[in-house]
XYZ file of N, CA and C in Angstrom:
525
model
N -12.519 2.075 -12.047
C -12.579 2.175 -13.494
C -12.859 3.600 -13.954
N -12.398 4.562 -13.149
C -12.583 5.953 -13.524
C -11.296 6.490 -14.118
N -11.414 7.312 -15.135
C -10.263 7.985 -15.716
C -10.500 9.480 -15.562
N -9.722 10.096 -14.696
C -9.880 11.526 -14.440
C -8.720 12.319 -15.011
N -8.027 11.737 -15.988
C -6.889 12.439 -16.582
C -7.366 13.385 -17.667
N -6.527 14.351 -17.960
C -6.798 15.312 -19.025
C -5.444 15.681 -19.635
N -5.442 16.486 -20.693
C -4.146 16.884 -21.261
C -3.238 17.615 -20.251
N -3.802 18.193 -19.204
C -3.000 18.889 -18.208
C -2.547 18.025 -17.043
N -2.901 16.739 -17.049
C -2.542 15.855 -15.938
C -1.032 15.686 -15.868
N -0.494 15.843 -14.677
C 0.948 15.699 -14.461
C 1.296 14.362 -13.821
N 0.410 13.843 -12.947
C 0.667 12.590 -12.235
C -0.571 11.712 -12.346
N -0.375 10.449 -12.719
C -1.463 9.474 -12.755
C -1.118 8.343 -11.802
N -2.062 7.976 -10.951
C -1.927 6.834 -10.059
C -2.643 5.674 -10.717
N -1.882 4.660 -11.128
C -2.472 3.547 -11.861
C -1.953 2.224 -11.299
N -2.641 1.160 -11.639
C -2.208 -0.179 -11.239
C -1.202 -0.692 -12.271
N -0.515 -1.776 -11.900
C 0.424 -2.387 -12.842
C -0.314 -2.879 -14.080
N -1.549 -3.354 -13.892
C -2.338 -3.822 -15.025
C -2.631 -2.709 -16.019
N -2.950 -1.528 -15.506
C -3.186 -0.383 -16.392
C -1.882 0.007 -17.091
N -0.773 -0.015 -16.360
C 0.522 0.296 -16.977
C 0.815 -0.676 -18.118
N 0.543 -1.959 -17.915
C 0.764 -2.941 -18.983
C -0.129 -2.648 -20.190
N -1.364 -2.232 -19.928
C -2.258 -1.868 -21.041
C -1.715 -0.656 -21.780
N -1.222 0.347 -21.026
C -0.626 1.526 -21.661
C 0.564 1.127 -22.527
N 1.378 0.193 -22.049
C 2.534 -0.263 -22.818
C 2.095 -0.949 -24.109
N 0.944 -1.605 -24.097
C 0.428 -2.217 -25.316
C -0.058 -1.156 -26.298
N -0.665 -0.093 -25.770
C -1.208 0.961 -26.621
C -0.132 1.905 -27.127
N 0.888 2.157 -26.315
C 1.982 3.064 -26.677
C 3.260 2.480 -26.089
N 3.898 1.605 -26.853
C 5.049 0.847 -26.350
C 6.203 1.737 -25.904
N 6.236 2.987 -26.350
C 7.320 3.895 -25.958
C 6.927 4.792 -24.790
N 5.686 4.706 -24.338
C 5.185 5.604 -23.277
C 5.605 7.044 -23.561
N 5.287 7.499 -24.765
C 5.770 8.797 -25.247
C 5.428 9.974 -24.354
N 4.282 9.956 -23.698
C 3.884 11.095 -22.867
C 4.265 10.928 -21.402
N 5.070 9.925 -21.099
C 5.444 9.621 -19.715
C 6.913 9.964 -19.508
N 7.207 10.685 -18.424
C 8.592 11.033 -18.115
C 9.214 10.146 -17.060
N 8.381 9.574 -16.180
C 8.886 8.726 -15.100
C 7.813 7.720 -14.723
N 8.264 6.527 -14.337
C 7.365 5.497 -13.833
C 7.846 5.163 -12.432
N 6.942 5.303 -11.472
C 7.268 5.047 -10.078
C 6.515 3.804 -9.616
N 7.249 2.825 -9.130
C 6.653 1.611 -8.578
C 6.691 1.754 -7.062
N 5.537 1.988 -6.464
C 5.465 2.175 -5.013
C 5.091 0.851 -4.351
N 5.477 0.699 -3.090
C 5.175 -0.511 -2.319
C 5.647 -1.750 -3.081
N 6.859 -1.686 -3.648
C 7.327 -2.769 -4.509
C 7.539 -4.077 -3.752
N 7.625 -4.012 -2.432
C 7.742 -5.247 -1.659
C 6.492 -6.120 -1.788
N 5.391 -5.536 -2.231
C 4.156 -6.297 -2.467
C 4.187 -6.872 -3.877
N 5.298 -7.457 -4.237
C 5.525 -7.922 -5.597
C 4.500 -8.968 -6.024
N 4.230 -8.933 -7.320
C 3.381 -9.932 -7.940
C 3.806 -10.038 -9.393
N 3.206 -10.929 -10.124
C 3.593 -11.138 -11.513
C 3.452 -9.864 -12.341
N 2.347 -9.129 -12.144
C 2.137 -7.906 -12.916
C 3.217 -6.863 -12.641
N 3.589 -6.692 -11.371
C 4.606 -5.690 -11.052
C 5.964 -6.090 -11.600
N 6.303 -7.366 -11.534
C 7.585 -7.819 -12.071
C 7.644 -7.659 -13.590
N 6.573 -8.029 -14.280
C 6.531 -7.884 -15.739
C 6.575 -6.405 -16.123
N 5.803 -5.583 -15.417
C 5.786 -4.150 -15.724
C 7.173 -3.541 -15.545
N 7.852 -3.872 -14.442
C 9.202 -3.337 -14.220
C 10.151 -3.808 -15.316
N 10.082 -5.082 -15.682
C 10.967 -5.604 -16.721
C 10.726 -4.894 -18.058
N 9.467 -4.667 -18.408
C 9.160 -3.998 -19.677
C 9.597 -2.540 -19.664
N 9.393 -1.860 -18.555
C 9.801 -0.449 -18.465
C 11.329 -0.347 -18.493
N 12.018 -1.270 -17.819
C 13.487 -1.274 -17.845
C 13.991 -1.519 -19.267
N 13.374 -2.478 -19.972
C 13.774 -2.743 -21.363
C 13.517 -1.521 -22.242
N 12.382 -0.862 -22.017
C 12.072 0.347 -22.767
C 13.133 1.417 -22.525
N 13.526 1.588 -21.271
C 14.556 2.565 -20.920
C 15.891 2.215 -21.581
N 16.222 0.941 -21.639
C 17.502 0.502 -22.199
C 17.535 0.565 -23.723
N 16.363 0.609 -24.349
C 16.334 0.569 -25.809
C 15.877 1.885 -26.428
N 14.630 2.227 -26.282
C 14.055 3.376 -26.992
C 13.924 4.637 -26.163
N 13.938 4.537 -24.831
C 13.662 5.699 -23.985
C 14.703 5.863 -22.884
N 15.947 6.168 -23.212
C 16.947 6.350 -22.158
C 16.623 7.513 -21.219
N 15.739 8.398 -21.652
C 15.334 9.535 -20.814
C 14.276 9.156 -19.779
N 13.667 7.992 -19.916
C 12.601 7.561 -19.012
C 13.185 7.240 -17.645
N 12.643 7.845 -16.627
C 13.102 7.615 -15.257
C 12.290 6.482 -14.641
N 12.970 5.652 -13.853
C 12.318 4.568 -13.123
C 12.631 4.758 -11.648
N 11.591 4.739 -10.821
C 11.746 4.849 -9.376
C 11.049 3.645 -8.757
N 11.768 2.951 -7.879
C 11.186 1.824 -7.157
C 11.234 2.179 -5.681
N 10.078 2.128 -5.029
C 10.002 2.514 -3.615
C 9.448 1.371 -2.778
N 9.997 1.276 -1.569
C 9.508 0.296 -0.614
C 10.049 0.651 0.756
N 9.215 0.493 1.760
C 9.658 0.747 3.134
C 10.382 -0.459 3.710
N 10.228 -1.634 3.096
C 10.773 -2.841 3.708
C 11.678 -3.659 2.797
N 11.689 -3.404 1.522
C 12.455 -4.207 0.578
C 13.944 -3.912 0.691
N 14.780 -4.941 0.614
C 16.223 -4.762 0.561
C 16.545 -4.067 -0.761
N 17.174 -2.904 -0.701
C 17.385 -2.073 -1.889
C 18.458 -2.624 -2.822
N 19.436 -3.341 -2.300
C 20.587 -3.744 -3.124
C 20.217 -4.595 -4.342
N 19.431 -5.662 -4.206
C 19.118 -6.471 -5.393
C 18.369 -5.686 -6.470
N 17.422 -4.875 -6.081
C 16.668 -4.117 -7.092
C 17.539 -3.033 -7.711
N 18.425 -2.421 -6.919
C 19.348 -1.421 -7.460
C 20.312 -2.069 -8.457
N 20.779 -3.282 -8.148
C 21.648 -4.004 -9.083
C 20.906 -4.310 -10.373
N 19.640 -4.690 -10.269
C 18.827 -4.986 -11.451
C 18.640 -3.725 -12.306
N 18.475 -2.582 -11.658
C 18.214 -1.341 -12.385
C 19.478 -0.637 -12.880
N 20.646 -1.128 -12.507
C 21.883 -0.529 -13.005
C 21.891 -0.613 -14.531
N 22.523 0.356 -15.161
C 22.524 0.389 -16.625
C 23.425 -0.701 -17.193
N 23.207 -1.005 -18.467
C 24.026 -2.013 -19.148
C 25.490 -1.591 -19.182
N 25.735 -0.266 -19.117
C 27.105 0.248 -19.122
C 27.734 0.197 -17.732
N 26.999 -0.308 -16.762
C 27.529 -0.423 -15.412
C 27.325 0.810 -14.551
N 26.523 1.753 -15.022
C 26.223 2.936 -14.206
C 25.280 2.498 -13.099
N 25.706 2.685 -11.843
C 24.872 2.188 -10.741
C 23.562 2.963 -10.611
N 22.599 2.289 -10.072
C 21.313 2.914 -9.769
C 21.426 3.578 -8.404
N 21.145 4.872 -8.307
C 21.226 5.512 -6.994
C 20.168 4.968 -6.036
N 20.541 4.884 -4.779
C 19.632 4.437 -3.727
C 19.483 5.575 -2.732
N 18.255 5.957 -2.476
C 17.961 7.004 -1.500
C 17.278 6.334 -0.310
N 17.821 6.594 0.874
C 17.242 6.012 2.085
C 16.669 7.134 2.933
N 15.414 6.996 3.278
C 14.747 7.959 4.152
C 14.324 7.216 5.404
N 14.971 7.523 6.497
C 14.698 6.806 7.734
C 13.316 7.119 8.289
N 12.877 8.353 8.176
C 11.572 8.711 8.719
C 11.555 8.586 10.229
N 10.398 8.680 10.797
C 10.240 8.582 12.242
C 9.544 7.272 12.558
N 10.100 6.533 13.483
C 9.456 5.287 13.868
C 8.813 5.454 15.244
N 7.817 4.658 15.475
C 7.087 4.696 16.734
C 7.083 3.295 17.327
N 7.128 3.209 18.647
C 7.116 1.875 19.249
C 5.769 1.182 18.999
N 5.840 -0.091 18.733
C 4.648 -0.895 18.506
C 4.695 -2.066 19.476
N 3.567 -2.315 20.111
C 3.472 -3.443 21.027
C 2.510 -4.453 20.429
N 2.946 -5.687 20.328
C 2.117 -6.759 19.782
C 1.852 -7.755 20.900
N 0.576 -8.082 21.083
C 0.186 -9.091 22.072
C -0.667 -10.134 21.382
N -0.515 -11.372 21.812
C -1.302 -12.465 21.252
C -2.176 -13.064 22.345
N -3.352 -13.518 21.956
C -4.229 -14.185 22.911
C -3.621 -15.513 23.318
N -3.803 -15.855 24.576
C -3.231 -17.097 25.077
C -4.154 -18.294 24.863
N -5.465 -18.028 24.777
C -6.401 -19.137 24.572
C -7.251 -18.846 23.332
N -7.733 -19.893 22.718
C -8.575 -19.753 21.527
C -9.927 -19.187 21.933
N -10.395 -18.213 21.180
C -11.673 -17.556 21.452
C -12.589 -17.832 20.259
N -13.730 -18.478 20.465
C -14.599 -18.845 19.340
C -15.424 -17.676 18.778
N -15.424 -16.534 19.463
C -16.231 -15.409 18.977
C -15.668 -14.871 17.664
N -16.499 -14.165 16.876
C -16.001 -13.565 15.631
C -14.861 -12.571 15.913
N -13.963 -12.454 14.959
C -12.776 -11.607 15.128
C -13.143 -10.158 15.431
N -14.239 -9.645 14.825
C -14.589 -8.242 15.070
C -15.007 -8.016 16.521
N -15.648 -9.004 17.140
C -16.009 -8.873 18.557
C -14.768 -8.941 19.444
N -13.850 -9.825 19.109
C -12.608 -9.925 19.869
C -11.797 -8.627 19.738
N -11.757 -8.076 18.533
C -11.012 -6.833 18.321
C -11.631 -5.690 19.117
N -12.958 -5.603 19.134
C -13.636 -4.537 19.875
C -13.355 -4.650 21.365
N -13.402 -5.871 21.883
C -13.109 -6.065 23.302
C -11.660 -5.669 23.618
N -10.761 -5.995 22.731
C -9.349 -5.646 22.936
C -9.154 -4.137 22.897
N -9.814 -3.464 21.967
C -9.741 -1.996 21.912
C -10.268 -1.411 23.213
N -11.392 -1.916 23.699
C -11.967 -1.423 24.956
C -10.991 -1.628 26.115
N -10.362 -2.781 26.162
C -9.405 -3.055 27.242
C -8.227 -2.063 27.179
N -7.735 -1.784 25.983
C -6.614 -0.847 25.837
C -7.043 0.558 26.225
N -8.183 1.016 25.701
C -8.672 2.363 26.003
C -8.948 2.506 27.489
N -9.600 1.533 28.081
C -9.967 1.610 29.495
C -8.781 1.443 30.436
N -7.653 0.975 29.915
C -6.459 0.833 30.762
C -5.780 2.181 31.005
N -6.169 3.183 30.207
C -5.539 4.498 30.340
C -4.233 4.622 29.578
N -3.867 3.607 28.835
C -2.630 3.653 28.057
C -2.681 4.808 27.064
N -1.532 5.416 26.846
C -1.463 6.521 25.893
C -1.200 5.992 24.498
N -1.586 6.761 23.518
C -1.308 6.407 22.130
C -2.569 6.038 21.376
N -2.351 5.555 20.179
C -3.446 5.202 19.283
C -3.516 3.698 19.121
N -4.657 3.230 18.679
C -4.853 1.811 18.416
C -5.169 1.677 16.931
N -4.417 0.843 16.254
C -4.638 0.585 14.836
C -5.080 -0.866 14.704
N -6.269 -1.083 14.150
C -6.825 -2.420 14.017
C -6.859 -2.767 12.532
N -6.211 -3.866 12.169
C -6.239 -4.345 10.796
C -7.252 -5.465 10.690
N -8.137 -5.356 9.719
C -9.123 -6.401 9.458
C -9.035 -6.752 7.976
N -9.463 -7.965 7.598
C -9.221 -8.411 6.222
C -10.104 -7.793 5.143
N -11.195 -7.148 5.499
C -12.061 -6.604 4.459
C -13.008 -5.556 4.995
N -13.758 -4.957 4.061
C -14.672 -3.881 4.407
C -15.733 -4.343 5.403
N -16.304 -5.521 5.201
C -17.347 -6.002 6.109
C -16.795 -6.109 7.520
N -15.618 -6.699 7.657
C -15.010 -6.885 8.979
C -14.657 -5.544 9.621
N -14.201 -4.594 8.807
C -13.884 -3.255 9.322
C -15.147 -2.610 9.886
N -16.220 -2.635 9.107
C -17.471 -2.014 9.565
C -18.044 -2.748 10.777
N -17.960 -4.068 10.793
C -18.459 -4.835 11.939
C -17.649 -4.510 13.198
N -16.348 -4.306 13.036
C -15.494 -3.966 14.182
C -15.857 -2.586 14.715
N -16.073 -1.630 13.842
C -16.458 -0.281 14.270
C -17.783 -0.327 15.026
N -18.746 -1.088 14.515
C -20.036 -1.212 15.201
C -19.866 -1.888 16.561
N -19.025 -2.906 16.628
C -18.803 -3.612 17.899
C -18.101 -2.704 18.908
N -17.169 -1.884 18.450
C -16.513 -0.926 19.350
C -17.546 0.056 19.893
N -18.504 0.452 19.056
C -19.557 1.362 19.486
C -20.430 0.780 20.586
N -20.496 -0.541 20.693
C -21.292 -1.190 21.741
C -20.510 -1.378 23.045
N -19.198 -1.151 22.994
C -18.364 -1.324 24.189
C -18.495 -0.116 25.113
N -18.290 -0.326 26.402
C -18.260 0.767 27.381
C -16.814 1.250 27.462
N -16.584 2.449 26.971
C -15.230 2.995 26.902
C -15.070 4.149 27.883
N -13.899 4.263 28.477
C -13.614 5.306 29.469
C -13.485 6.683 28.818
N -13.317 6.718 27.512
C -13.221 8.003 26.812
C -13.775 7.839 25.405
N -14.014 8.973 24.773
C -14.508 8.943 23.397
C -13.379 8.539 22.468
N -13.709 7.762 21.469
C -12.722 7.371 20.474
C -13.276 7.678 19.083
N -12.371 7.929 18.167
C -12.744 8.132 16.769
C -12.362 6.868 16.012
N -13.346 6.197 15.473
C -13.101 5.010 14.656
C -13.136 5.452 13.198
N -12.012 5.380 12.546
C -11.889 5.888 11.180
C -11.611 4.719 10.242
N -12.564 4.350 9.407
C -12.339 3.221 8.497
C -11.431 3.620 7.334
N -10.697 2.638 6.848
C -9.878 2.840 5.646
C -9.925 1.555 4.840
N -10.561 1.634 3.663
C -10.639 0.483 2.756
C -10.902 0.986 1.347
N -10.728 0.132 0.395
C -10.814 0.528 -1.006
C -12.188 0.907 -1.509
N -13.239 0.590 -0.763
C -14.584 0.924 -1.211
C -15.110 2.225 -0.657
N -14.252 2.978 0.034
C -14.681 4.283 0.539
C -14.933 5.244 -0.619
N -15.873 6.142 -0.438
C -16.114 7.178 -1.435
C -14.886 8.072 -1.542
N -14.589 8.636 -2.696
C -13.396 9.484 -2.827
C -13.305 10.606 -1.800
N -14.437 11.185 -1.419
C -14.392 12.262 -0.419
C -13.991 11.760 0.960
N -14.297 10.495 1.249
C -13.933 9.913 2.545
C -12.460 9.605 2.616
């Protein structure tokens, strides 16, 4: 709930809910030159409504307003067709392949009654102690589970030092 914008702000990172509020306060988004919807594959009602309202705004009062929809996994064709102009001008699609890395997924064969953070820590220890090269990325459902997993990894006997770096929405801005 922090607003760090000023008259000199060039880029604002906002949620779809904030964008909808802005549209209520200034239906023409007069001070906005482009609206970028990132991670659009994580669609929800707010993102769909926001895109529809911004598209309508572009088609009616703000033909200069740019709309960018980004996703690493979404099929581009349907959204590009939706964003094509009423005059039939196609929406350009830019594809950036980027660099991919091999990922190995393994599943446990038997049910383990221990908490997930303990199981994850043991699995990290097994991977690190095997001498395998590369990094280990552990996804947990929330901040508590992330912190519990980091603490559990700290209790494991590891063949080398590891850096456990948490990433969650409650981190301080400096972190």
